[in-house]
Coordinates of C-alpha atoms and ligand atoms in Angstrom, one line a residue:
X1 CA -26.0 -10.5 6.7
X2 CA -24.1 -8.3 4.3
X3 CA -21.9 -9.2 1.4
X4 CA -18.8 -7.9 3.6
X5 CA -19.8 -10.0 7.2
X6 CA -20.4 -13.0 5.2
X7 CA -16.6 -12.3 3.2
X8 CA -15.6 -11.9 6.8
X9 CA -17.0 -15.2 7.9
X10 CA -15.7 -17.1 5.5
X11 CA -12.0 -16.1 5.8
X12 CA -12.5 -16.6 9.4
X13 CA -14.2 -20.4 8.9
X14 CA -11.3 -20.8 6.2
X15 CA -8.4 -20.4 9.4
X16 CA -10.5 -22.5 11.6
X17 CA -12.0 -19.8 13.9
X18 CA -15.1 -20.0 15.5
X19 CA -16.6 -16.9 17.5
X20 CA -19.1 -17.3 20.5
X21 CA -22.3 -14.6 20.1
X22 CA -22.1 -12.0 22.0
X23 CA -19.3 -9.2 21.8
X24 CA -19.2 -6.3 19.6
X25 CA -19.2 -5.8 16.2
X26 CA -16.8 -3.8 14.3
X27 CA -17.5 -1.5 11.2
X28 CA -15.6 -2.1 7.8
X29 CA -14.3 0.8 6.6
X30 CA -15.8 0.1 2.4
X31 CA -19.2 0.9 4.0
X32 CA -19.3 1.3 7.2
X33 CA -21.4 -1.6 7.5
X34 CA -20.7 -4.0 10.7
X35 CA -19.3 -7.1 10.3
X36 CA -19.2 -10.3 13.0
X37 CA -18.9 -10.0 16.5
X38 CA -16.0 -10.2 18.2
X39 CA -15.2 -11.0 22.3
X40 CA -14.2 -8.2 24.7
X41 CA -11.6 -8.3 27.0
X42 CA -11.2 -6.7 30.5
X43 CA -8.8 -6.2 32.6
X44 CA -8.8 -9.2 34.7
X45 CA -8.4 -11.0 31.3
X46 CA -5.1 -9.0 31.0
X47 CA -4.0 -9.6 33.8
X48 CA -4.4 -13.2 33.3
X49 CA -2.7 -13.2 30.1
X50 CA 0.0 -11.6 31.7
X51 CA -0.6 -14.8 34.3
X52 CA 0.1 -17.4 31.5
X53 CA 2.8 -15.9 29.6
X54 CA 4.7 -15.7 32.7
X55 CA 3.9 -19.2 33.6
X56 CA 5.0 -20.6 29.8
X57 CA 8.6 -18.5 29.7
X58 CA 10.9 -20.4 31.4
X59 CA 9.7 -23.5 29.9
X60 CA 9.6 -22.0 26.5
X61 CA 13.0 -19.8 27.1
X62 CA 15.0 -23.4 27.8
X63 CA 13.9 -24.4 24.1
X64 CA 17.0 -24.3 21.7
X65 CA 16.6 -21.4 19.5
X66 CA 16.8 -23.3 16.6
X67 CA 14.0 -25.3 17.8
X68 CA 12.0 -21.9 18.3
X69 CA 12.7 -21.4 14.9
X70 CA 11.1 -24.4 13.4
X71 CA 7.7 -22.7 14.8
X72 CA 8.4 -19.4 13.2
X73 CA 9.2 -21.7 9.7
X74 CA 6.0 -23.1 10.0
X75 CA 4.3 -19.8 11.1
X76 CA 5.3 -18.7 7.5
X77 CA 4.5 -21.8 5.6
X78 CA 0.6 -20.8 6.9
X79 CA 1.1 -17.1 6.2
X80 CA 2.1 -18.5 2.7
X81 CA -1.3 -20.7 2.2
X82 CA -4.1 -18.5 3.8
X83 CA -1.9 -15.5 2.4
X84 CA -5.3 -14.5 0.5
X85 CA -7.8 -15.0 3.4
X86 CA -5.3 -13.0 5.5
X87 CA -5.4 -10.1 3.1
X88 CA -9.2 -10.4 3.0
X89 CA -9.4 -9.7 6.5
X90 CA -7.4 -6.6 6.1
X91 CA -8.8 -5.3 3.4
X92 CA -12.4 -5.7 5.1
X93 CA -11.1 -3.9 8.4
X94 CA -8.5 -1.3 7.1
X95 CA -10.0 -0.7 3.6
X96 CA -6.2 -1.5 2.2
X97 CA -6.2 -2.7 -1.9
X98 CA -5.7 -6.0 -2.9
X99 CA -2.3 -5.5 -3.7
X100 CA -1.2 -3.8 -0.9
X101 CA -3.0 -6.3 1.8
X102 CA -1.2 -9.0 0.2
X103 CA 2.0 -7.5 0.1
X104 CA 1.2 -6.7 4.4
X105 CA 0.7 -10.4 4.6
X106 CA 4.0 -11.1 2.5
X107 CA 5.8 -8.7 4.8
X108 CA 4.9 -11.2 7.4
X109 CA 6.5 -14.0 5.2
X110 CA 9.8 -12.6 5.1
X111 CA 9.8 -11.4 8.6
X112 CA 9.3 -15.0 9.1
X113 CA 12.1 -16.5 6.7
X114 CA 14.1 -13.6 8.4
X115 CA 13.6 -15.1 12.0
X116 CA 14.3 -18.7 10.8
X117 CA 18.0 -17.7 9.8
X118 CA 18.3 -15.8 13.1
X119 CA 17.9 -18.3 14.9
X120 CA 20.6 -19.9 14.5
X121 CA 22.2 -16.8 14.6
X122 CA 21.8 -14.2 17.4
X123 CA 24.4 -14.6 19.6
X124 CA 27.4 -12.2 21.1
X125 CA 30.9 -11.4 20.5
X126 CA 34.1 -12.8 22.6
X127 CA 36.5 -9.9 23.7
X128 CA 40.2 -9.9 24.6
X129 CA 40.9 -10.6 28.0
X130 CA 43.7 -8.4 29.8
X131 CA 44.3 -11.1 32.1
X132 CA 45.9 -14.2 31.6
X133 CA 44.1 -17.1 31.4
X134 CA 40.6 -15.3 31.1
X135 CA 38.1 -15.2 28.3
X136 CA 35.5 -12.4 28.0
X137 CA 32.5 -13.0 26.2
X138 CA 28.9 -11.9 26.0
X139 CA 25.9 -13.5 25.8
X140 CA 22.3 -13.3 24.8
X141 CA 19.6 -14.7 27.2
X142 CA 15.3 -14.3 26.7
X143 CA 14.3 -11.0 27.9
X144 CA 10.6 -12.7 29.4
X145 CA 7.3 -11.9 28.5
X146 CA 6.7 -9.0 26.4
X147 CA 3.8 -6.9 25.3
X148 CA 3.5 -5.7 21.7
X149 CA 0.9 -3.0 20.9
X150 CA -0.2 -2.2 17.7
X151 CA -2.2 0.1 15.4
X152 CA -4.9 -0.3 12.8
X153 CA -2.7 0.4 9.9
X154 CA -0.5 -2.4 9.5
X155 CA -2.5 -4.5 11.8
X156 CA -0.5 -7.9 10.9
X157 CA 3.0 -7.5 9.5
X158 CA 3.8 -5.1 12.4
X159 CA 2.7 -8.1 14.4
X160 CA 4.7 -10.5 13.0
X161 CA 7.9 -8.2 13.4
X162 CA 7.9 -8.4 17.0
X163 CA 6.2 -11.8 17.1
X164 CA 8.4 -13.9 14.6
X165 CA 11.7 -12.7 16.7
X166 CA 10.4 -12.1 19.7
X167 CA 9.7 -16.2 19.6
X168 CA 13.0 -16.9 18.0
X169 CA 14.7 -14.9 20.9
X170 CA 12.6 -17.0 23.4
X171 CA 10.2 -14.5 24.5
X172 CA 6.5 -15.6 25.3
X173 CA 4.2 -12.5 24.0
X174 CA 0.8 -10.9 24.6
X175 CA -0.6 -8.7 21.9
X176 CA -2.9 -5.9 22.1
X177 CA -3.9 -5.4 18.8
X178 CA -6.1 -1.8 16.9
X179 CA -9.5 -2.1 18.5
X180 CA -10.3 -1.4 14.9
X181 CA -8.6 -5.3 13.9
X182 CA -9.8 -7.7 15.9
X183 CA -10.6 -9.6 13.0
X184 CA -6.8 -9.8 11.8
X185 CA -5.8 -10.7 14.5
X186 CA -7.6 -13.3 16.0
X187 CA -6.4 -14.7 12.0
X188 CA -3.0 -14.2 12.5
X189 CA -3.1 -15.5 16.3
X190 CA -5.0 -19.0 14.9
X191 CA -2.5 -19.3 12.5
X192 CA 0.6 -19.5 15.5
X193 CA -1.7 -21.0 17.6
X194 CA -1.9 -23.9 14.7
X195 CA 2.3 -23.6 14.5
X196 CA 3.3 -23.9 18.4
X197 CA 0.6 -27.0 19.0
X198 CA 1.7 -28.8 16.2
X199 CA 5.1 -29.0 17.4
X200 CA 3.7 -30.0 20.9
X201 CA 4.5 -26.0 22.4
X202 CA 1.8 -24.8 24.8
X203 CA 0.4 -21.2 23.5
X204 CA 3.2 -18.9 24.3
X205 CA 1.1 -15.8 22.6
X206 CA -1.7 -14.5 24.0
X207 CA -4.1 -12.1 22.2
X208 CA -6.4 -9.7 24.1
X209 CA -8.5 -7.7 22.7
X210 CA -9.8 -4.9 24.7
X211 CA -11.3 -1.5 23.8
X212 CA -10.7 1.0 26.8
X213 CA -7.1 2.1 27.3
X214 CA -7.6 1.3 31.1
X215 CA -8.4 -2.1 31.0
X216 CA -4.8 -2.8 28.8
X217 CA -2.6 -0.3 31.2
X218 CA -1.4 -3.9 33.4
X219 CA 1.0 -4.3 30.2
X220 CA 2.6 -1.1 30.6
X221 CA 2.9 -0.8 35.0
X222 CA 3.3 -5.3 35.4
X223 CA 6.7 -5.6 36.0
X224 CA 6.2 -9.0 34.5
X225 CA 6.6 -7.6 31.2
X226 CA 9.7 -6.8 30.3
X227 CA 9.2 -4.8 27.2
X228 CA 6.5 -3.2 25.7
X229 CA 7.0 -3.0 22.0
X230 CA 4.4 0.2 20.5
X231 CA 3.4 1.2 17.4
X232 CA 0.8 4.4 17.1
X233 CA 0.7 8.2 17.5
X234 CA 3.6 10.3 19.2
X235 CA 0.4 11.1 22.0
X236 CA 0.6 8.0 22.5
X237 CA 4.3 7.1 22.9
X238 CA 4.2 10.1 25.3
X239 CA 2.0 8.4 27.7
X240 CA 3.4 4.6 27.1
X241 CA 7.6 5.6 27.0
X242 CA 7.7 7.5 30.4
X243 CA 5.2 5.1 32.2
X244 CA 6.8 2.2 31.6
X245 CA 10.5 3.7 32.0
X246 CA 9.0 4.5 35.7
X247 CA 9.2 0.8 36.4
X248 CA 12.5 0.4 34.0
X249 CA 10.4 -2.1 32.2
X250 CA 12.4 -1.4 28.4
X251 CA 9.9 0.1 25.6
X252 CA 10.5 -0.3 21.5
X253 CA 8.7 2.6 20.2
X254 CA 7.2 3.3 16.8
X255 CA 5.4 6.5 16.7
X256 CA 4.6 9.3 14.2
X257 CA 6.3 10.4 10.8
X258 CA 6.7 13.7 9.2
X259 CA 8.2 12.1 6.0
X260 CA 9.8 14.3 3.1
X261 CA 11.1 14.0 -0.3
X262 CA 13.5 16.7 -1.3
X263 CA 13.8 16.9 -5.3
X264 CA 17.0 18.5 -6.5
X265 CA 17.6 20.3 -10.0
X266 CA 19.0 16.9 -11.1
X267 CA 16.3 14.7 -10.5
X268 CA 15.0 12.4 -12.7
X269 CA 11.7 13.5 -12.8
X270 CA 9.5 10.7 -14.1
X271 CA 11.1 8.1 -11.3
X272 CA 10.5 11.1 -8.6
X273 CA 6.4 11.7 -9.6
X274 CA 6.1 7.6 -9.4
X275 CA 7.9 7.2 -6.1
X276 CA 5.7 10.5 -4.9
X277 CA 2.3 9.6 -6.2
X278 CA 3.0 5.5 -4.4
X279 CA 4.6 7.0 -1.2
X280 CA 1.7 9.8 -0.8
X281 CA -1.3 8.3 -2.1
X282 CA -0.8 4.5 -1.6
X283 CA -2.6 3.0 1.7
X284 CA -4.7 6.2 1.5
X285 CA -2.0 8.1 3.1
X286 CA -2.4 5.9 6.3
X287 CA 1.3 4.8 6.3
X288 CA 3.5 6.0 9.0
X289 CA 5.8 6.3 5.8
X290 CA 3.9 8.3 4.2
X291 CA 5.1 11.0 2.3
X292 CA 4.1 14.3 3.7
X293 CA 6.4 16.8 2.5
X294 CA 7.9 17.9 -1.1
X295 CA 11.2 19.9 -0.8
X296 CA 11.4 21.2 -4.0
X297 CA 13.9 23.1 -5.9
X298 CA 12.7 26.2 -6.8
X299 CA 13.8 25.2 -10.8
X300 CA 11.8 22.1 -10.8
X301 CA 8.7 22.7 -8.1
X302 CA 5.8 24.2 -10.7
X303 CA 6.7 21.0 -13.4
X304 CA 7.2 18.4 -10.2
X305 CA 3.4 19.9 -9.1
X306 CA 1.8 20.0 -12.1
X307 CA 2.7 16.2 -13.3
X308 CA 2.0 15.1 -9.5
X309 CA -1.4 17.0 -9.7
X310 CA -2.3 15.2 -13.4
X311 CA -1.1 11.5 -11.6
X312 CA -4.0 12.4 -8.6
X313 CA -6.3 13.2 -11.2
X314 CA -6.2 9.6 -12.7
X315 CA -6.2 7.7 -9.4
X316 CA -9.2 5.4 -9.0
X317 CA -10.3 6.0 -5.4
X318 CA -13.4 3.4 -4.4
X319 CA -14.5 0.3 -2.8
X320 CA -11.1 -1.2 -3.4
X321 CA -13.0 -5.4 -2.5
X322 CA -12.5 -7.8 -5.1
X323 CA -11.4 -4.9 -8.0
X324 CA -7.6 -4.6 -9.7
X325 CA -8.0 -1.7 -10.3
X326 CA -8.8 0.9 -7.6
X327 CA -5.4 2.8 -6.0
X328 CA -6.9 3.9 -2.9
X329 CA -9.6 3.0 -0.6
X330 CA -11.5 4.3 2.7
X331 CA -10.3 6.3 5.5
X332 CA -10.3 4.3 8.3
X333 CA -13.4 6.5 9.5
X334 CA -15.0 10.0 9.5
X335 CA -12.2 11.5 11.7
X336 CA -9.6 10.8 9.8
X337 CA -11.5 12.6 7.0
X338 CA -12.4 15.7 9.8
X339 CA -8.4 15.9 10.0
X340 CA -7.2 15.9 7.1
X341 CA -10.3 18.8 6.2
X342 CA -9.3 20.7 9.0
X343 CA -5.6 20.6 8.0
X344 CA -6.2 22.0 4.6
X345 CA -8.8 25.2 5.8
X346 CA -5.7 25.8 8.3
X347 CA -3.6 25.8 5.4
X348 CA -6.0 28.1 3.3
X349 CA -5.4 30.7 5.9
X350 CA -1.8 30.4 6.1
X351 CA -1.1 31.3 2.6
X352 CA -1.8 27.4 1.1
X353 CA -3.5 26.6 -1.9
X354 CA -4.9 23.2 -2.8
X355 CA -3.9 21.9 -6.0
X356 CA -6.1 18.9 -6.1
X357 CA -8.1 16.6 -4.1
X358 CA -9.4 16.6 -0.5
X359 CA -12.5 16.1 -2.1
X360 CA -15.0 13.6 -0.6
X361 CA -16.0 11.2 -3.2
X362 CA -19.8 9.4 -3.8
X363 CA -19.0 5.4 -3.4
X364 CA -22.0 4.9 -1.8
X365 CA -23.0 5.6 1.6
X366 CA -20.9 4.7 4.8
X367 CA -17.5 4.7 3.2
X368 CA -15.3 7.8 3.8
X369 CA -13.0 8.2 0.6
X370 CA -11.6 11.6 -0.2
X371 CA -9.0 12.7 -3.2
X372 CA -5.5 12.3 -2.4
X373 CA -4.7 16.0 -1.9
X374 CA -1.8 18.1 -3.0
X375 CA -1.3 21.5 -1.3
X376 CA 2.0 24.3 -1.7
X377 CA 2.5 26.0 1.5
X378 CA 4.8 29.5 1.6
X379 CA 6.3 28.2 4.7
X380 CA 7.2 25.4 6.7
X381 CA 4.4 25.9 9.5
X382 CA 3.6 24.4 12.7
X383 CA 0.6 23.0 10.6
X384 CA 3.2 21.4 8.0
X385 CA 5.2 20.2 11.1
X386 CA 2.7 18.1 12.7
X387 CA 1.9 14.4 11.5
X388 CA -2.1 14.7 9.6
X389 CA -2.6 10.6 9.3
X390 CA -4.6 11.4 5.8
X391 CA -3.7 11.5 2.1
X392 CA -2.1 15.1 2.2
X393 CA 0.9 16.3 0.8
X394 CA 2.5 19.7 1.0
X395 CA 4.8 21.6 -1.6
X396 CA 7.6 23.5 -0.4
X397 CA 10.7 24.9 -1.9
X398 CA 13.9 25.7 -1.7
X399 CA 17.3 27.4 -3.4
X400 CA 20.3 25.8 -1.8
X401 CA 20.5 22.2 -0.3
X402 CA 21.6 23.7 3.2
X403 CA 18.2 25.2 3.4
X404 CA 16.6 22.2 2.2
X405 CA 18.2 19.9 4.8
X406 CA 17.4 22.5 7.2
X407 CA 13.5 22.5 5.9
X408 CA 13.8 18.5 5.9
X409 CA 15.1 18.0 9.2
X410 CA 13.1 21.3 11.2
X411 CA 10.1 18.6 12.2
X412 CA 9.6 16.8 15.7
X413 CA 9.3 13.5 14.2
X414 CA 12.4 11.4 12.5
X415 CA 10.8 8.3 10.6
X416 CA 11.7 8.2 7.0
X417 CA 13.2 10.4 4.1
X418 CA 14.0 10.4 0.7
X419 CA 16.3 12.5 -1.9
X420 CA 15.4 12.5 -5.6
X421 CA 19.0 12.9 -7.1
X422 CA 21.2 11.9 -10.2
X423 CA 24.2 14.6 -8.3
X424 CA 26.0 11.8 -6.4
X425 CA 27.3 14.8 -4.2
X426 CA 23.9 15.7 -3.4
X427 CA 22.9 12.2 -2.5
X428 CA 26.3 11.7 -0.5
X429 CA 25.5 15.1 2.0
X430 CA 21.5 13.8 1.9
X431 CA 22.5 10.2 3.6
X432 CA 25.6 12.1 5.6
X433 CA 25.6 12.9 9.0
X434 CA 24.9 16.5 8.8
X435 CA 21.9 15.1 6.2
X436 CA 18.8 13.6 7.1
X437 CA 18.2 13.1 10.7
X438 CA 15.7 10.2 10.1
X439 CA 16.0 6.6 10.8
X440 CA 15.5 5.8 7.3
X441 CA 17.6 7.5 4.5
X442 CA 16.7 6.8 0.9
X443 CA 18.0 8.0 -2.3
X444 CA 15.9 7.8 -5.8
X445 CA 13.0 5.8 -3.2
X446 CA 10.0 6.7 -1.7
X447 CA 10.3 7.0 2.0
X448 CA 7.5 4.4 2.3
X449 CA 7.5 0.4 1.7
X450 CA 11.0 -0.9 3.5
X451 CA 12.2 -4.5 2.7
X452 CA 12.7 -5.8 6.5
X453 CA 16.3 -6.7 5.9
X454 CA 16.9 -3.4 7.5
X455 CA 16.2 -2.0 10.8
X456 CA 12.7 -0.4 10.9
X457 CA 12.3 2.6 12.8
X458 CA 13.0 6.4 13.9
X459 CA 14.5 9.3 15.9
X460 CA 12.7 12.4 17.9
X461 CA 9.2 11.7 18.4
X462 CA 9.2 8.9 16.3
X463 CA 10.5 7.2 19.3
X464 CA 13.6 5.5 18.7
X465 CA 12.5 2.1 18.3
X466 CA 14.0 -0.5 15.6
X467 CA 12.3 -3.5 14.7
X468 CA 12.4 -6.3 11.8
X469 CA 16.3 -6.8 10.4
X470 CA 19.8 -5.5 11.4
X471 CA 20.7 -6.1 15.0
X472 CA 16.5 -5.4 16.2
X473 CA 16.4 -8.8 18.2
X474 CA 18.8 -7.3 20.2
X475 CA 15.5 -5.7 21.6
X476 CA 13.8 -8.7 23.1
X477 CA 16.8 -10.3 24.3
X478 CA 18.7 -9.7 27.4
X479 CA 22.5 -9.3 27.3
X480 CA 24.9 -11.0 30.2
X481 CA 28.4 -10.0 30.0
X482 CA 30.9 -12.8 31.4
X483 CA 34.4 -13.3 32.3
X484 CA 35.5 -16.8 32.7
X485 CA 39.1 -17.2 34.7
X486 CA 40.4 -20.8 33.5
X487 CA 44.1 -20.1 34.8
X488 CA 44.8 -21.0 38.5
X489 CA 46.2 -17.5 39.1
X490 CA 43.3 -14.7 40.3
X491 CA 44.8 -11.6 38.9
X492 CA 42.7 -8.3 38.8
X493 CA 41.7 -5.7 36.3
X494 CA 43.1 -2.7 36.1
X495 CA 46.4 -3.9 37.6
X496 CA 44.7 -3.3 40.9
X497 CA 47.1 -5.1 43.9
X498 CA 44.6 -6.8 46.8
Ligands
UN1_1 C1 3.7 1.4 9.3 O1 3.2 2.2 8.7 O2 3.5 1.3 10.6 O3 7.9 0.7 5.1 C2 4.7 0.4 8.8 C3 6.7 0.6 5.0 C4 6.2 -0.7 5.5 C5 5.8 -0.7 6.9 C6 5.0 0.5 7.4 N1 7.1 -1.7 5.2 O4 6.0 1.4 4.5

């Protein structure tokens, strides 16, 4: 057994889990070794999921909220203790650093704390009755069972956004997880597990973990499940969105990014390289935050380049397990790295030139780790407009800040965006409504690594979707608007005589 199936062992014995032989094995990305063998779902064991979440909901929906919520507490108090195992796991299947897998896991903590509060929270507003003696209200009831989706990426905390108010809002769940994370999530499923049976709750989350798109389509045509909540590729919210919509089963979708960065004359350009070098380079450019695209101001591009290009040159990229000090890891396999190679000779022939990086770097065989790449492209072509899910970043320019919103908002997708400003005018048209047409607006920040206070998600291709903070649990809840006649008179709206 390898160093990283035994590492993978362990955290798995530390939360309790215990895997039958049999199954398939999945590859770490640090060497492309395999690790342990994991079970393999079909689709009658979908369908049977989809079975027992049905049969738990009511029972589960007629909990108190705040009841709910004491599961979701406790879901966060083990997040907190096996917040190191967890991170293990990631690290071993998506290649993430240290840092960055702990801070996933953390995510999950405060998604948790977040949920707690709510539930005691969501609820409607009461409205002004035009009749006498009336009182209008709305209500929020469980939606039902619900199907969350996710991708390899952020293979837990994007979890635990659905699932930690999802459960609050009285929904039962069943998760298809990355076929490249079964490992994560069987972790993060043990831990809830452990949270709903010691308050006495039967397992209202059900994890299936299939590998052929076929065998998970029941989530998307059951009409059982009342919402599929997907994270992934724009391909793929083309396929999920409209199927599910056929059945007017409601769909929360997360899909691709195109994020930019405009930097303005003003700029403070230490804080700008920092927030581009993190945003661009951090998770190997496997973010759907990412950063994607400079806009820079004709005055300021050569010195932004130059000082982003001497940053690259001083990231560690290697085996990122049980080191401080490596900034970016793995790919998460060899055609990520074929994409990201592919986008760059495209780019060569339209006029690009590669600053730095792209390069494929020696740590060891198995692994895929390239050079964060930095590219300036002429124009803003369909190759700059499409979403490569790889550490690349193109340089473009600009002279006026029309043409730069223009250049910002001329992609299909509408994740995240960012200004780097000290012109408080500049900012103000930037976060306006004839700014950035993203879901996420940020000024002096990144567009990557959102506190979940906010709503999380994006316009356009990105899909529209919102999860985490703000009003997102409006998602997985159903709203009933009523009007309650306490009066002994019957009078109708509208003035209408009958
Ligand atoms: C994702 O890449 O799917 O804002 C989620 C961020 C993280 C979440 C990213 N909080 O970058």
């Amino acid at each position: 057994m390898t160093e990283f199936a035994r590492a993978a062992q362990d955290a798995l014995g530390r939360l309790g889990i215990e895997l039958a032989d049999g199954g398939r094995t999945v590859p770490t990305p640090l060497t492309g070794e395999e690790l342990v063998a994991v079970p393999v779902h079909a689709r009658d064991d979908v369908v049977a999921t989809i079975d027992r979440a049905t049969d738990a909901w009511p029972a589960w929906a007629a909990i108190p909220a705040p009841e709910r919520g004491q599961v979701v507490r406790r879901l966060g108090e083990l997040l907190r203790e096996h917040k190191d195992t967890l991170a293990d796991l990631i690290t071993l299947e998506v290649g993430k650093i240290a840092s960055e897998a702990r801070g996933e896991v953390q995510e999950m903590i405060d998604v948790c704390d977040l949920a707690v509060g709510l539930s005691r929270q969501v609820g409607g507003h009461t409205f002004p009755s035009e009749r006498p003696g009336h009182q209008l209200l709305e209500s929020w009831h469980p939606l039902g069972p619900i199907a969350v989706i996710s991708a390899f990426n952020f293979p837990a905390a994007v979890w635990s956004w659905n699932v930690a108010i999802a459960l609050v809002c009285g929904d039962t769940i069943v998760w298809k997880p990355s076929e490249r994370t079964p490992l994560t999530s069987l972790g993060c499923a043990a831990l809830l597990s452990q949270a709903l049976s010691e308050a006495g709750h039967p397992n209202v989350h059900q994890l299936v973990l299939t590998t052929q798109p076929d065998d998970a389509a029941p989530l998307l045509d059951d009409d059982r499940i009342r919402l599929v909540s997907a994270t992934g590729s724009t391909r793929m919210g083309t396929e999920v969105g409209p199927r599910v919509q056929r059945r007017f089963g409601r769909t929360l979708l997360e899909l691709g990014g195109n994020n930019a960065a405009i930097v303005t004359p003003s700029a403070d350009l230490d804080l700008a390289v920092r927030g581009i070098v993190f945003a661009a380079a951090g998770t190997a450019g496997q973010r759907c935050t990412t950063l994607r695209r400079i806009i820079a101001h004709t005055s300021v591009a050569d010195e932004l380049t130059d000082r982003i290009a001497a940053a690259y040159d001083q990231l560690v990229v290697d085996n990122p397990w049980r080191r401080d000090d490596v900034h970016v890891g793995p790919l998460i396999d060899e055609g990520a790295y074929a994409a990201m190679r592919d986008a760059i000779d495209r780019a060569s022939t339209e006029g690009g030139k590669l600053v730095t990086g792209g390069d494929r770097r020696d740590v060891g065989p198995g692994g895929c780790y390239v050079g964060p790449a930095l590219a300036t492209m002429p124009a803003q072509t369909d190759l700059v407009r499409e979403e490569t899910f790889a550490p690349l970043l193109w340089v473009l320019t600009y002279s006026d800040l029309d043409e730069a919103i223009t250049l910002h908002n001329d992609v299909p997708q509408g994740l995240s965006s960012s200004i780097f400003t000290r012109d408080v005018r500049e900012a103000g048209r930037f976060t306006g409504p004839l700014g950035s047409d993203c879901g996420i607006v940020n000024v002096n920040v990144g567009p990557s690594g959102a506190e979940v206070g906010g709503a999380f998600g994006g316009e356009k291709a990105t899909g529209g979707g919102r999860e985490t903070g703000s009003d997102a649990w409006k998602a997985y809840m159903r709203r009933a608007t009523t009007t309650i006649n306490h009066s002994d008179e019957l009078p109708l709206a509208q003035g209408v005589e009958f």
